[in-house]
Each structure stands twice: as C-alpha cells, then as structure tokens.
Amino acid sequence: MTGTGTEGGGDRGAGTGRTRGRDGRAGEGREGGRDQVAGGRRKRGRDRVVGGRRKRGRDRDRDRVAGGRGAGRVWGWLADAALIGYFVFALFPIAWMLILSLKPADQLFSTYFSFTPTLGSYRTVLGDSEGIPFVRFFVNSLVVSVGAVALSLLVGLPAAYASARHRFKGSENLMFTLLSFRFAPELTVIIPLFVLYQKLGLFDTYVGMIWVLQLVTLPLIVWIMRSYFADLSPELEQAALLDGYSRTQAFFKVALPLVKPGVAAVSLLAFIFAWNNFVFPLILTSSEAQTVTVGALSFLGGDRPKYNLTAAAALVSVVPPLLLALTIQRYLVRGLSFGAVKS
Amino acid sequence: MGVRPALRPYLLIVPALLLTCGILYPFGLGLYYTLFDFSASRPRPDLVGFDNYRAMFGDGAFWDSAWVTVLYAVGAAATETVLGVSVALLLHRSSWVGRVLEKILILPLMIAPVIAAIMWKLMLQPSVGVVNHLLRPFGLGGVQWTDTPAGALLSSIAVDVWVYTPFVAILALAGLRSLPASPFEAAAVDGAGWWYTFRRLTLPMLWPYVLVAVIFRFMDSLKVFDIIYALTEGGPGDSTMVLQIRAYLEAIRFQRYSFGISYTIVLWAVVYLAAMVLVRHLGRVQRKAAEAR
C-alpha cells in the first residue's frame, strides 16, 4: 500500500458532522454535546468563508459539493462542532488529571472545579515520601527503554538493511516471524520467562527487562527501517561501490545517512512503546527494576486510594512519551502501521 | 570485510537471528510446559500430554473468557473504526479548527494504556468521580460504571476507544490525503451528492488504509491486558475476565504455570489464524483498490 502523498483528493464535502456513534459511549456523549454548544459559540465561521488560509488547494469545491453556499457553511459549523466535541472527549481526562493532581487532599471530594492549587502531590510523589520510590521507577523506565532501543538498533539496522537489499533464502520467513511477535500475546512468552528468570537470576534486573522489551522494539525497528531502506534507490550505493567503497562503508556512509530521520523517528517511537509497556515489568520485576507504569498503580493500593497522588504520578509518567510524540508527528503514520501505510 | 559476498546478508542478520531465538526459546519452553502439570506446588511436574487443554476446553470459565474477549475486541475495533474514520473525514475538511486540533490528535495514543485506565478509573468512581458529577444535572449521577457487569465491559471498551481512536484516525487521514483528485472533481461536475460520493468513491478507495488500522486494532484488543488489569482486574464477577487476564491470574496469582500458559497458547493460535484471514483479505482489497484507480 503506497500513498505517495498526492495532495488534494478532491473534497468529501462537509456534512460529516453527524458522527454517529459519538453518543452513548461511557458518559462521553453528553459531555461532548454540551461543549459543542460552547464550541459553536466560540467559533466564528467567518474564517472559512473569508479566505481562511487555504492549504494547497485541499478544500476546493467544498461548497459546490455540499450543495450551495449557505448549506455548506452550516455543515461546516456542525462539522467543526463535532470535531471539538471529540477533542473534548480526548483531552478532558488529561486536563482532569492535572486538576486532581493540583488539589489539596482535603478538597478532593468536596469541590470539583474550584480549589486552591498546590504542588503538594508532586512533592509527595517526587519526594518518595509515601514509601513508593517513584523517582527510582522513573529512572528505571529511562534505563530499560533506552537500553532496549539501543540493543534493537544495534542488531535491527543491519538486519533491516540486509533484508531490504538482498533477497536470500528464508529472509521473508524470518521477517514474518519477527512481525508475528507484534501479535503474540505477551503472556505466552512472559510466563515461561518468569520461571526462567528466577532460575537465571534475571528476575527484577535491567538486563532481563531490556531483553524482553526486544519483543516490542525489535519488530518495530526492523520493519520500519526495512521499508525506508527499500525506498532508497540502490544506485547510490552502487555508485559508492564503484568509487572503491566497501559494502560496509557504503552502508555507513551512504545508506544510513539518507535514512537518518527515519532512524531517529523510529527510535523515539520504539522508546515510547517500551516506556509505556506494563505487562513485562508487572510480572518480571518486583522492586529494583520496576518502572513507572507499574509504580503509578501502587498509589491506588492500600486501604485509602490516594487520588491526587495517583493523578500526579500518572501525569509525571506520561510527560516523556508525550513530549517525544510531538516531535515525531511527521513519521507517525509509517511507524504505527509498521510501514504498511506510507505518508 | 573479507567474507564471501554470498554470505554477507546472513552475517548481517545473525545478531537479529540470535535475538529472535532468545525470544523464541521461552515461547517453545512455554509450549513444552503445557504438556506437564507444572505449578509452584509441583516443582517436579509429570508429563500429562494434552490434559491441560482438555481441562480448559471442558471448563465453562474458558468459554466465558473467550466470549468476553471476542465481545471486547469486536466492540473496541468497531467503535474505533467508525469514530476514527469520522474524525479523519472531519479533519480532512481542514477548517482552521481542524488544523489546530490535528496537532494534538495523537496525545491519547502516546499515553500508556495502563495510565489511561487509571485516569478513567478515577473519573468513573461512582460517588466521587467527575463523570457522574457532570451527569448529575441529567439525572444520571449514580451510574455504577465499573461495578456492574455490562458497565465494566463498556467502560473498559471506552478506555480502549479513548486511547486508540487516534490510531485509526491517523491512518485514515493519511489515506484520505493520498487519494487521487480527479474522480472527485468528476463527481462534483456531475453534481453527485455528498453521500453518493462518500459511498461510491471515498470509502472504497480509503478502505485499504482503514483495513490496516482495523487489523491492528482487532489483533491488539484480542490480547488486551493493561486496560482491564488497571480498571477492573476482570471483575465484577468474571464480566471482564478476558483471556490474558485469566492466564495471568492462573499463572502468576495461583502459580499454576502450565494451565496459565495453555490459555495464552490458545489465544495465540486464535490471533494467528485471525491475522492470516485478515491479511489475505487485505491483499484482495488492495488489489481491487489498485485496479479501481
């Protein structure tokens, strides 16, 4: 499947505003509904008609397809309102965590939207004062995620290059085996590893975690880099070979620099997935190598769940992936679809 | 490198191969364990052949779990597809609102599912959660979201939808932006209505992209673990006891390793078969779409 980004694609017209299925899902519909009104008021549809910056002619002929100018404008408002409704649903939980984490403990249940903000929860969480070494979990997450990505790059890049450039016996099978990891239930591997790690002394260690995270990072890196290498024209490397470069030099000096942005993006994406993993550390670590995803749950334990601390811990633990995600927007499509959809 | 050229690709692959074997070994070990009655209380297990599987298939609990897993996967994947494609279509209209919102579309997708489930758990608390607080004016302030069987399943699907809808939307949007312009121009000239254009042009050409997203989502939600573990831990009763959660409880909580692994092996086989069928279907769809262009 190749989408060579031919911009345009005509116009699907307005009027998709009726996102069916937006209502009736766990209490989001009505919320969204209410904010649609707010959204409707906030917006001044003027911009669309009076030359809102048209982007590469993508929205030509809208009004013609939607049937008349007036109708098109109304549909446009409805569509924007529906969009805003969805994004309220998408962003509200994050905003709510922020509110919860800034609330003092005594105002947790008394008021909803009015409170005196305090950084107390963050101080508690980052000061390890609840007997939960959260900072350590955070560092552990960093170590195992970076370690897993580094190891995957080390073995994955050569493999991706070889499988893109040489069709050899068994290469396809090997690639599909790798891809099938992506769909294997994690526990199929983890439960035996749980038994094995305890024998080998790898239980609750960085090495053990980095090893098992290959299940997440290696298929991603190999598959995506393979699609990048396959897109490179082989002539460049051939020219380098004619200039007297060795194969290895051609790889390092010609092929690799050309796919550098891809390598950077896929590394960050792999890091995010490793960071967000929960099953592996849940089962294969207990304290020494435990990560934030498991650590965040521990604030909910005990006889009185500490909502504000949980919210603070949750927010702290999503900061790295969110920041990284915003930097790799352009590469996401290819990364998320394992190279099946190019953008 | 002074290696014969014919061998070079193999050399490059060797490290990855070794690593792959390191991952495959525990998998094979797991298969082997299922033939024994291996548990913490039986460190010297006996060979029992297929008894684990026999016991499992004869157990109503397994079929309940399988049913819940399928319900969850179909519910989540279907909702995410409809919602994700809708969001993509709305963003593709590219009003200024859409352009602003597109930049933050991916945020939920980059949050660890387990953290998302924790967030929603706090929000869905019946007495103090903010969702019921917001619903109170509508007379729905007392909904027991995660404490009733149907509510728990719907809530966990909702969290899945919250996290993964952007995934479908991003792929669908990439598809929309790569569609050729001429058929739509022709349709506009012929005065085709919006619905006709969508049914006859947009959807068929977009479908290969959407199908990739659907396959990923369906496969992944069949093996859901994080969201349910954090939100309900399989409860109330067994109403959200999907296969991976039951496998976890069997193997890790009750330390009946062999039995727990048997669950995951069956799940793996189902996922694998489903993937084969869906990928074959995808190939057909892609060929058809290529011909239509």
XYZ file of C-alpha atoms in Angstrom:
636
model
C 0.000 0.000 0.000
C 1.665 3.159 -1.072
C 0.237 6.559 -0.550
C 2.609 8.808 -2.352
C 1.036 11.806 -0.770
C -0.699 13.224 -3.799
C -2.211 16.150 -2.045
C -5.715 17.097 -2.757
C -8.021 14.187 -3.072
C -10.912 16.351 -4.015
C -13.476 17.124 -1.471
C -15.564 14.968 0.673
C -17.708 17.941 1.312
C -18.980 18.999 4.623
C -21.753 17.268 6.392
C -19.779 14.588 8.105
C -20.954 16.391 11.174
C -23.184 13.561 12.144
C -20.570 11.378 13.664
C -22.814 8.578 14.586
C -21.534 6.538 17.421
C -20.277 9.618 19.169
C -23.029 9.296 21.726
C -23.747 6.621 24.188
C -20.217 5.664 24.931
C -19.491 5.745 28.613
C -20.660 9.137 29.530
C -18.774 10.996 26.886
C -21.602 11.758 24.535
C -23.410 14.265 26.637
C -20.309 15.973 27.772
C -19.283 16.356 24.212
C -22.752 17.536 23.397
C -22.622 20.286 25.911
C -19.323 21.537 24.726
C -20.416 21.526 21.174
C -22.628 24.410 22.066
C -19.783 26.148 23.789
C -17.628 25.372 20.821
C -20.229 26.685 18.472
C -20.254 29.944 20.316
C -16.516 30.213 20.441
C -16.081 29.825 16.751
C -16.755 32.458 14.210
C -17.375 30.606 10.995
C -16.279 33.696 9.139
C -12.760 32.445 8.763
C -13.729 29.641 6.485
C -15.558 31.817 4.047
C -13.328 34.844 4.145
C -10.220 33.114 2.912
C -9.173 31.066 5.888
C -5.658 30.211 4.744
C -6.355 27.658 2.068
C -3.847 24.909 2.240
C -2.534 23.668 -1.074
C -5.961 23.754 -2.635
C -7.164 20.957 -0.472
C -10.559 22.437 0.065
C -11.637 23.374 -3.379
C -15.205 22.977 -4.453
C -16.400 22.330 -0.968
C -19.469 24.422 -1.256
C -20.335 23.065 -4.656
C -20.315 19.502 -3.420
C -22.152 20.317 -0.244
C -24.819 21.964 -2.316
C -24.879 25.691 -2.172
C -23.046 28.228 -0.148
C -25.378 28.647 2.807
C -25.776 24.931 3.349
C -22.034 24.434 3.117
C -21.410 26.960 5.822
C -23.890 25.431 8.232
C -22.457 21.978 7.609
C -19.021 23.407 8.177
C -20.040 24.717 11.587
C -21.621 21.416 12.508
C -18.518 19.539 11.407
C -16.275 21.793 13.466
C -18.594 21.433 16.448
C -18.453 17.637 16.153
C -14.659 17.782 15.960
C -14.481 19.956 19.032
C -16.799 17.505 20.760
C -14.441 14.635 20.024
C -11.422 16.570 21.186
C -13.114 17.472 24.451
C -13.568 13.741 24.999
C -9.926 13.161 24.031
C -8.367 15.868 26.182
C -10.657 16.079 29.178
C -9.097 13.131 31.070
C -5.652 14.693 30.770
C -6.935 18.043 31.980
C -8.791 16.355 34.794
C -5.633 14.594 35.967
C -3.959 17.986 36.109
C -6.807 19.340 38.230
C -6.789 16.313 40.546
C -3.033 16.427 40.990
C -3.123 20.106 41.944
C -5.880 19.676 44.522
C -5.056 19.610 48.189
C -6.090 16.331 49.801
C -8.935 17.876 51.804
C -10.622 19.337 48.718
C -10.530 16.141 46.675
C -14.175 15.256 47.065
C -15.771 18.440 48.306
C -15.458 20.539 45.172
C -14.953 19.737 41.558
C -13.757 22.762 39.668
C -12.917 25.255 42.391
C -9.966 24.611 44.661
C -6.745 26.148 45.872
C -3.982 24.667 43.726
C -0.980 23.186 45.454
C 2.077 21.318 44.283
C 1.930 19.132 47.364
C 1.034 15.956 45.460
C 4.034 16.352 43.178
C 6.268 16.992 46.164
C 4.994 13.819 47.798
C 5.334 11.703 44.656
C 8.757 13.001 43.672
C 9.959 13.048 47.274
C 9.272 9.338 47.719
C 7.513 10.157 50.954
C 4.783 7.539 50.660
C 7.282 4.708 50.750
C 6.967 4.437 46.981
C 10.307 5.275 45.302
C 8.746 6.915 42.275
C 11.859 8.751 41.127
C 13.659 5.450 41.040
C 10.872 3.924 38.925
C 11.209 6.853 36.573
C 14.948 6.314 36.206
C 14.340 2.579 35.736
C 11.907 3.318 32.926
C 14.510 5.515 31.277
C 17.262 2.929 31.596
C 15.316 -0.051 30.283
C 13.660 1.889 27.464
C 16.912 3.418 26.225
C 18.673 0.078 26.640
C 16.002 -1.791 24.700
C 16.051 0.719 21.843
C 19.867 0.731 21.681
C 20.057 -3.057 21.514
C 17.318 -3.172 18.878
C 19.103 -0.603 16.738
C 22.377 -2.463 17.038
C 21.001 -5.750 15.730
C 17.969 -4.419 13.866
C 19.527 -1.917 11.483
C 21.888 -4.414 9.794
C 19.073 -6.943 9.598
C 16.684 -4.406 8.099
C 19.281 -3.343 5.552
C 20.162 -6.905 4.586
C 16.557 -7.938 4.168
C 15.745 -4.870 2.078
C 18.768 -5.248 -0.200
C 19.239 -8.989 -0.524
C 16.523 -11.471 -1.100
C 18.004 -14.618 0.328
C 16.669 -17.928 1.434
C 14.484 -17.631 4.477
C 14.616 -13.853 4.710
C 10.882 -13.459 4.201
C 10.109 -16.139 6.737
C 12.404 -14.530 9.263
C 10.768 -11.161 8.715
C 7.303 -12.582 9.212
C 8.414 -14.385 12.324
C 9.581 -11.032 13.621
C 6.297 -9.411 12.689
C 4.305 -12.167 14.348
C 5.865 -11.112 17.675
C 3.826 -7.988 17.267
C 0.670 -10.093 17.524
C 1.756 -12.722 20.027
C 0.010 -12.500 23.404
C 2.738 -11.200 25.713
C 1.977 -13.734 28.436
C 2.855 -16.649 26.157
C 6.454 -15.549 26.468
C 6.379 -13.890 29.865
C 5.160 -16.767 31.982
C 7.962 -19.111 30.861
C 10.392 -16.203 31.229
C 9.104 -15.602 34.741
C 10.086 -19.168 35.616
C 13.326 -18.968 33.647
C 14.432 -15.581 35.011
C 14.137 -16.779 38.577
C 16.480 -19.653 37.791
C 18.916 -17.441 35.889
C 18.876 -14.563 38.334
C 17.494 -12.181 35.701
C 14.282 -11.547 37.592
C 13.927 -7.874 38.556
C 17.060 -6.772 36.681
C 17.715 -4.233 33.948
C 19.234 -6.884 31.702
C 16.154 -9.064 31.978
C 13.845 -6.161 31.190
C 15.929 -4.920 28.254
C 15.995 -8.418 26.836
C 12.272 -8.980 26.976
C 11.466 -5.495 25.657
C 13.007 -6.619 22.371
C 9.613 -8.164 21.745
C 8.273 -4.636 21.491
C 11.142 -2.673 19.972
C 12.845 -5.068 17.567
C 9.938 -5.837 15.201
C 9.098 -2.145 15.047
C 12.626 -1.045 14.200
C 13.329 -3.843 11.718
C 10.063 -3.491 9.816
C 10.049 0.259 9.543
C 13.725 0.601 8.704
C 13.312 -2.112 6.138
C 10.675 -0.044 4.367
C 12.955 3.014 4.491
C 15.926 1.103 3.066
C 13.732 -0.422 0.376
C 12.693 3.083 -0.700
C 16.309 4.138 -1.223
C 17.465 3.673 -4.751
C 20.275 1.087 -4.854
C 22.134 3.142 -7.483
C 23.532 5.442 -4.815
C 25.239 2.593 -3.036
C 26.338 1.098 -6.337
C 27.984 4.393 -7.234
C 29.769 4.362 -3.901
C 30.967 0.827 -4.556
C 32.335 1.917 -7.950
C 34.195 4.692 -6.164
C 36.006 1.999 -4.256
C 33.956 1.947 -1.071
C 33.485 -1.381 0.610
C 29.945 -2.655 1.224
C 30.227 -1.761 4.877
C 31.392 1.751 4.073
C 28.587 2.147 1.567
C 26.094 1.232 4.260
C 27.538 3.599 6.853
C 28.459 6.494 4.568
C 25.647 6.391 2.006
C 22.593 4.388 3.037
C 22.487 5.159 6.746
C 22.845 8.964 6.493
C 19.987 9.030 3.986
C 17.587 7.294 6.344
C 18.796 9.137 9.448
C 15.476 10.961 10.011
C 13.714 7.619 9.820
C 16.120 6.077 12.315
C 15.599 8.971 14.721
C 11.838 8.787 14.449
C 11.582 5.032 14.790
C 13.943 5.097 17.772
C 11.716 7.602 19.532
C 8.596 5.620 18.700
C 10.200 2.418 19.961
C 11.236 4.278 23.106
C 7.639 5.410 23.657
C 6.305 1.870 23.289
C 8.971 0.466 25.593
C 8.250 3.180 28.142
C 4.520 2.554 28.014
C 4.855 -1.183 28.446
C 3.182 -2.564 31.510
C 2.918 -6.362 31.334
C 6.648 -7.071 31.333
C 7.613 -5.038 34.393
C 4.440 -6.146 36.178
C 5.493 -9.771 36.024
C 9.261 -9.706 35.616
C 10.200 -7.066 38.188
C 9.332 -6.560 41.816
C 11.172 -3.502 43.119
C 14.712 -2.993 41.842
C 13.857 -2.648 38.156
C 10.190 -1.689 38.460
C 9.026 1.006 36.050
C 6.642 3.963 36.267
C 3.714 2.198 34.627
C 3.638 -0.330 37.466
C 4.658 2.261 40.035
C 1.753 4.553 39.198
C -0.651 1.792 40.196
C 0.826 1.491 43.669
C -0.700 4.805 44.762
C -4.114 3.247 44.238
C -3.295 0.406 46.598
C -3.590 0.440 50.343
C -6.718 0.971 52.361
C -7.330 4.522 51.135
C -6.548 5.139 47.475
C -4.792 8.489 47.140
C -6.411 10.075 44.123
C -4.316 13.203 43.985
C -1.046 11.282 44.258
C -2.212 8.799 41.619
C -3.049 11.666 39.279
C 0.314 13.328 39.871
C 2.169 10.053 39.304
C 0.152 9.384 36.140
C 0.947 12.824 34.756
C 4.646 12.645 35.569
C 4.868 9.272 33.855
C 3.254 10.467 30.607
C 5.472 13.536 30.190
C 8.367 11.823 28.326
C 6.246 9.946 25.767
C 4.042 12.975 25.096
C 6.981 15.305 24.540
C 8.684 12.821 22.214
C 5.462 12.106 20.349
C 5.056 15.747 19.403
C 8.497 15.717 17.784
C 7.830 12.729 15.507
C 4.391 13.667 14.197
C 5.520 13.501 10.573
C 6.748 9.932 10.835
C 3.926 8.512 12.866
C 1.836 7.032 10.078
C 4.590 4.816 8.804
C 5.722 3.893 12.273
C 2.331 2.996 13.637
C 1.389 0.890 10.642
C 4.744 -0.935 10.509
C 5.499 0.582 7.145
C 2.254 -0.700 5.632
C 1.000 2.829 5.031
C 3.440 5.452 3.858
C 2.760 9.135 4.177
C 35.020 -7.425 5.373
C 36.875 -10.357 3.882
C 33.783 -12.503 3.708
C 32.414 -14.132 0.583
C 29.698 -11.829 -0.780
C 27.106 -14.597 -0.819
C 27.409 -14.965 2.936
C 27.223 -11.290 3.782
C 23.463 -10.916 4.151
C 23.457 -13.827 6.550
C 26.180 -12.213 8.616
C 24.169 -9.021 8.927
C 21.136 -10.995 10.010
C 22.916 -13.198 12.546
C 22.625 -10.856 15.554
C 18.928 -10.329 14.939
C 18.538 -14.057 14.440
C 20.184 -14.795 17.771
C 17.962 -12.296 19.500
C 14.933 -13.770 17.778
C 15.924 -17.190 19.025
C 16.285 -15.748 22.511
C 12.666 -14.678 22.303
C 11.502 -17.858 20.600
C 13.125 -20.046 23.239
C 10.779 -19.017 26.064
C 7.898 -19.433 23.648
C 8.946 -23.009 22.884
C 9.553 -23.605 26.551
C 6.016 -22.426 27.234
C 4.619 -24.876 24.700
C 6.621 -27.621 26.370
C 5.363 -26.659 29.829
C 1.754 -27.019 28.744
C 2.313 -30.742 28.370
C 3.141 -31.036 32.070
C 1.271 -30.263 35.245
C 3.833 -27.665 36.220
C 2.961 -25.353 39.093
C 4.618 -23.833 42.148
C 3.223 -26.674 44.250
C 4.579 -29.269 41.810
C 8.181 -28.310 41.078
C 8.753 -31.841 39.747
C 5.961 -31.997 37.213
C 4.629 -35.087 35.465
C 4.057 -35.364 31.760
C 0.301 -35.116 31.250
C 0.085 -34.710 27.489
C -2.899 -32.655 26.416
C -4.713 -32.836 29.748
C -4.279 -29.109 30.357
C -6.010 -28.291 27.093
C -8.666 -30.909 27.714
C -9.381 -29.490 31.142
C -9.506 -25.997 29.697
C -11.897 -26.759 26.847
C -14.106 -28.660 29.267
C -14.227 -25.685 31.604
C -17.062 -23.195 31.291
C -14.787 -20.451 32.579
C -12.620 -20.713 29.478
C -15.582 -20.285 27.137
C -16.851 -17.347 29.190
C -13.444 -15.728 28.832
C -13.303 -16.407 25.128
C -16.743 -14.831 24.703
C -15.808 -11.730 26.724
C -12.562 -11.391 24.748
C -14.382 -11.517 21.418
C -17.044 -9.061 22.630
C -14.351 -6.679 23.783
C -12.296 -6.939 20.591
C -15.254 -6.555 18.234
C -16.759 -3.723 20.295
C -13.494 -1.803 20.584
C -12.343 -2.317 16.999
C -15.739 -1.443 15.501
C -16.218 1.695 17.596
C -12.671 2.863 16.933
C -13.128 2.326 13.201
C -16.351 4.324 12.946
C -15.133 7.078 15.242
C -11.612 7.184 13.813
C -12.770 7.401 10.196
C -15.308 10.078 11.168
C -12.629 12.130 12.882
C -10.339 11.698 9.877
C -13.072 12.885 7.481
C -13.754 15.902 9.668
C -10.064 16.757 9.912
C -9.653 16.309 6.176
C -12.130 19.135 5.561
C -9.331 21.160 7.048
C -11.060 24.131 8.541
C -8.825 26.167 10.844
C -10.338 24.286 13.782
C -9.234 21.001 12.248
C -5.727 22.250 11.612
C -5.308 23.286 15.224
C -6.762 20.048 16.592
C -4.828 17.780 14.254
C -1.626 18.638 16.094
C -2.909 17.210 19.359
C -4.738 14.235 17.879
C -2.037 11.763 18.901
C -1.858 12.635 22.592
C -4.112 9.845 23.936
C -2.336 7.300 21.750
C 1.007 8.067 23.372
C -0.253 7.637 26.905
C 0.391 4.187 28.332
C -2.902 2.255 28.218
C -2.492 1.358 31.868
C -2.175 5.033 32.786
C -5.223 5.834 30.655
C -7.147 3.170 32.550
C -6.027 4.692 35.860
C -7.226 8.111 34.687
C -10.619 6.771 33.725
C -10.851 4.770 36.898
C -10.532 7.977 38.897
C -13.062 9.702 36.660
C -15.595 6.875 36.745
C -15.731 6.392 40.514
C -19.492 6.292 41.193
C -19.587 8.594 44.204
C -16.672 10.967 43.714
C -15.785 10.593 40.049
C -16.129 13.587 37.797
C -18.132 11.767 35.120
C -21.092 11.186 37.411
C -20.721 14.718 38.722
C -21.107 16.044 35.184
C -24.033 13.695 34.546
C -25.916 14.697 37.686
C -27.851 17.541 36.014
C -29.169 14.900 33.607
C -30.373 12.701 36.436
C -27.650 10.120 35.850
C -25.483 10.864 38.847
C -25.484 7.384 40.317
C -24.313 5.167 37.466
C -22.152 2.305 38.723
C -19.739 2.375 35.811
C -17.250 -0.295 36.741
C -19.312 -2.150 39.344
C -21.904 -3.752 37.085
C -21.054 -6.455 34.512
C -22.291 -4.540 31.474
C -20.940 -1.241 32.772
C -17.496 -2.674 33.417
C -17.214 -4.106 29.915
C -18.481 -0.886 28.335
C -16.151 1.205 30.479
C -13.105 -0.828 29.521
C -14.076 -0.625 25.843
C -14.491 3.131 26.288
C -10.930 3.418 27.614
C -9.693 1.378 24.660
C -11.621 3.693 22.335
C -10.185 6.749 24.078
C -6.612 5.514 23.664
C -6.733 4.026 20.180
C -9.216 6.067 18.134
C -6.372 8.428 17.105
C -4.538 5.420 15.668
C -7.359 4.705 13.231
C -7.835 8.419 12.561
C -4.150 8.956 11.713
C -4.043 6.062 9.252
C -7.371 7.045 7.679
C -6.227 10.640 7.340
C -3.047 9.503 5.602
C -5.255 7.508 3.253
C -7.575 10.444 2.549
C -4.626 12.665 1.713
C -3.248 10.229 -0.805
C -6.478 9.742 -2.764
C -6.403 10.960 -6.373
C -8.306 14.182 -7.035
C -9.758 13.520 -10.473
C -12.615 11.143 -9.576
C -13.896 13.636 -7.025
C -13.682 16.511 -9.451
C -15.640 14.459 -11.962
C -18.258 13.609 -9.340
C -18.569 17.268 -8.377
C -19.046 18.266 -12.001
C -21.749 15.621 -12.361
C -23.464 17.082 -9.326
C -23.120 13.962 -7.184
C -24.345 14.392 -3.636
C -22.089 14.087 -0.624
C -23.436 10.719 0.444
C -23.099 9.242 -3.030
C -19.534 10.487 -3.341
C -18.677 9.045 0.054
C -20.261 5.641 -0.590
C -19.066 5.220 -4.157
C -15.679 6.934 -4.176
C -14.223 7.814 -0.806
C -14.978 4.679 1.139
C -13.881 2.086 -1.456
C -10.602 3.892 -2.096
C -9.999 4.576 1.570
C -10.843 1.074 2.717
C -7.351 -0.473 2.289
C -5.929 2.114 4.675
C -8.719 1.680 7.155
C -8.398 -2.086 6.962
C -4.742 -1.936 8.043
C -5.867 0.001 11.099
C -8.744 -2.398 11.762
C -6.451 -5.426 11.597
C -4.018 -3.882 14.063
C -6.777 -2.856 16.424
C -8.656 -6.153 16.300
C -5.500 -8.219 16.899
C -4.398 -5.988 19.733
C -7.720 -5.910 21.515
C -7.959 -9.702 21.393
C -4.942 -9.724 23.687
C -5.931 -6.781 25.851
C -4.379 -6.795 29.287
C -3.264 -3.415 30.651
C -6.568 -1.588 30.442
C -8.617 -4.308 32.098
C -5.990 -5.064 34.724
C -5.960 -1.463 35.914
C -9.667 -0.765 35.517
C -11.468 -3.872 36.771
C -8.980 -6.761 37.143
C -11.509 -8.954 35.371
C -14.405 -8.135 37.663
C -17.073 -7.674 38.761
C -17.514 -11.424 38.860
C -15.980 -12.616 35.611
C -17.617 -9.987 33.439
C -14.373 -8.539 32.065
C -12.231 -11.650 32.521
C -10.564 -11.665 29.094
C -8.191 -14.496 28.207
C -4.933 -12.743 29.035
C -6.219 -11.640 32.442
C -7.330 -15.174 33.258
C -3.996 -16.521 32.091
C -2.278 -14.014 34.373
C -4.360 -14.972 37.380
C -3.836 -18.698 36.760
C -0.096 -18.491 36.177
C 1.046 -15.654 38.417
C -1.550 -15.424 41.198
C -2.320 -19.122 41.623
C 1.063 -20.181 40.209
C -0.409 -22.891 38.012
C 2.087 -22.168 35.245
C 1.140 -24.915 32.803
C -2.542 -24.115 32.939
C -1.965 -20.381 32.547
C 0.289 -20.868 29.532
C -2.294 -23.156 27.918
C -4.687 -20.196 27.877
C -2.177 -17.983 26.115
C -1.243 -20.663 23.586
C -4.866 -20.995 22.527
C -5.172 -17.211 22.347
C -2.014 -17.057 20.278
C -3.394 -19.636 17.843
C -6.651 -17.689 17.500
C -4.844 -14.389 16.931
C -2.559 -16.027 14.403
C -5.429 -17.562 12.441
C -7.411 -14.318 12.525
C -4.343 -12.454 11.282
C -3.896 -14.859 8.372
C -7.514 -14.486 7.282
C -7.486 -10.695 7.648
C -4.155 -10.191 5.900
C -5.299 -12.332 2.978
C -8.458 -10.245 2.791
C -6.322 -7.092 2.925
C -4.321 -8.309 -0.053
C -7.526 -8.767 -2.031
C -8.796 -5.327 -1.061
C -5.513 -3.694 -2.014
C -5.511 -5.360 -5.403
C -9.073 -4.246 -6.010
C -8.283 -0.699 -4.954
C -5.265 -0.670 -7.250
C -7.421 -1.775 -10.176
C -10.044 0.857 -9.419
C -7.560 3.706 -9.684
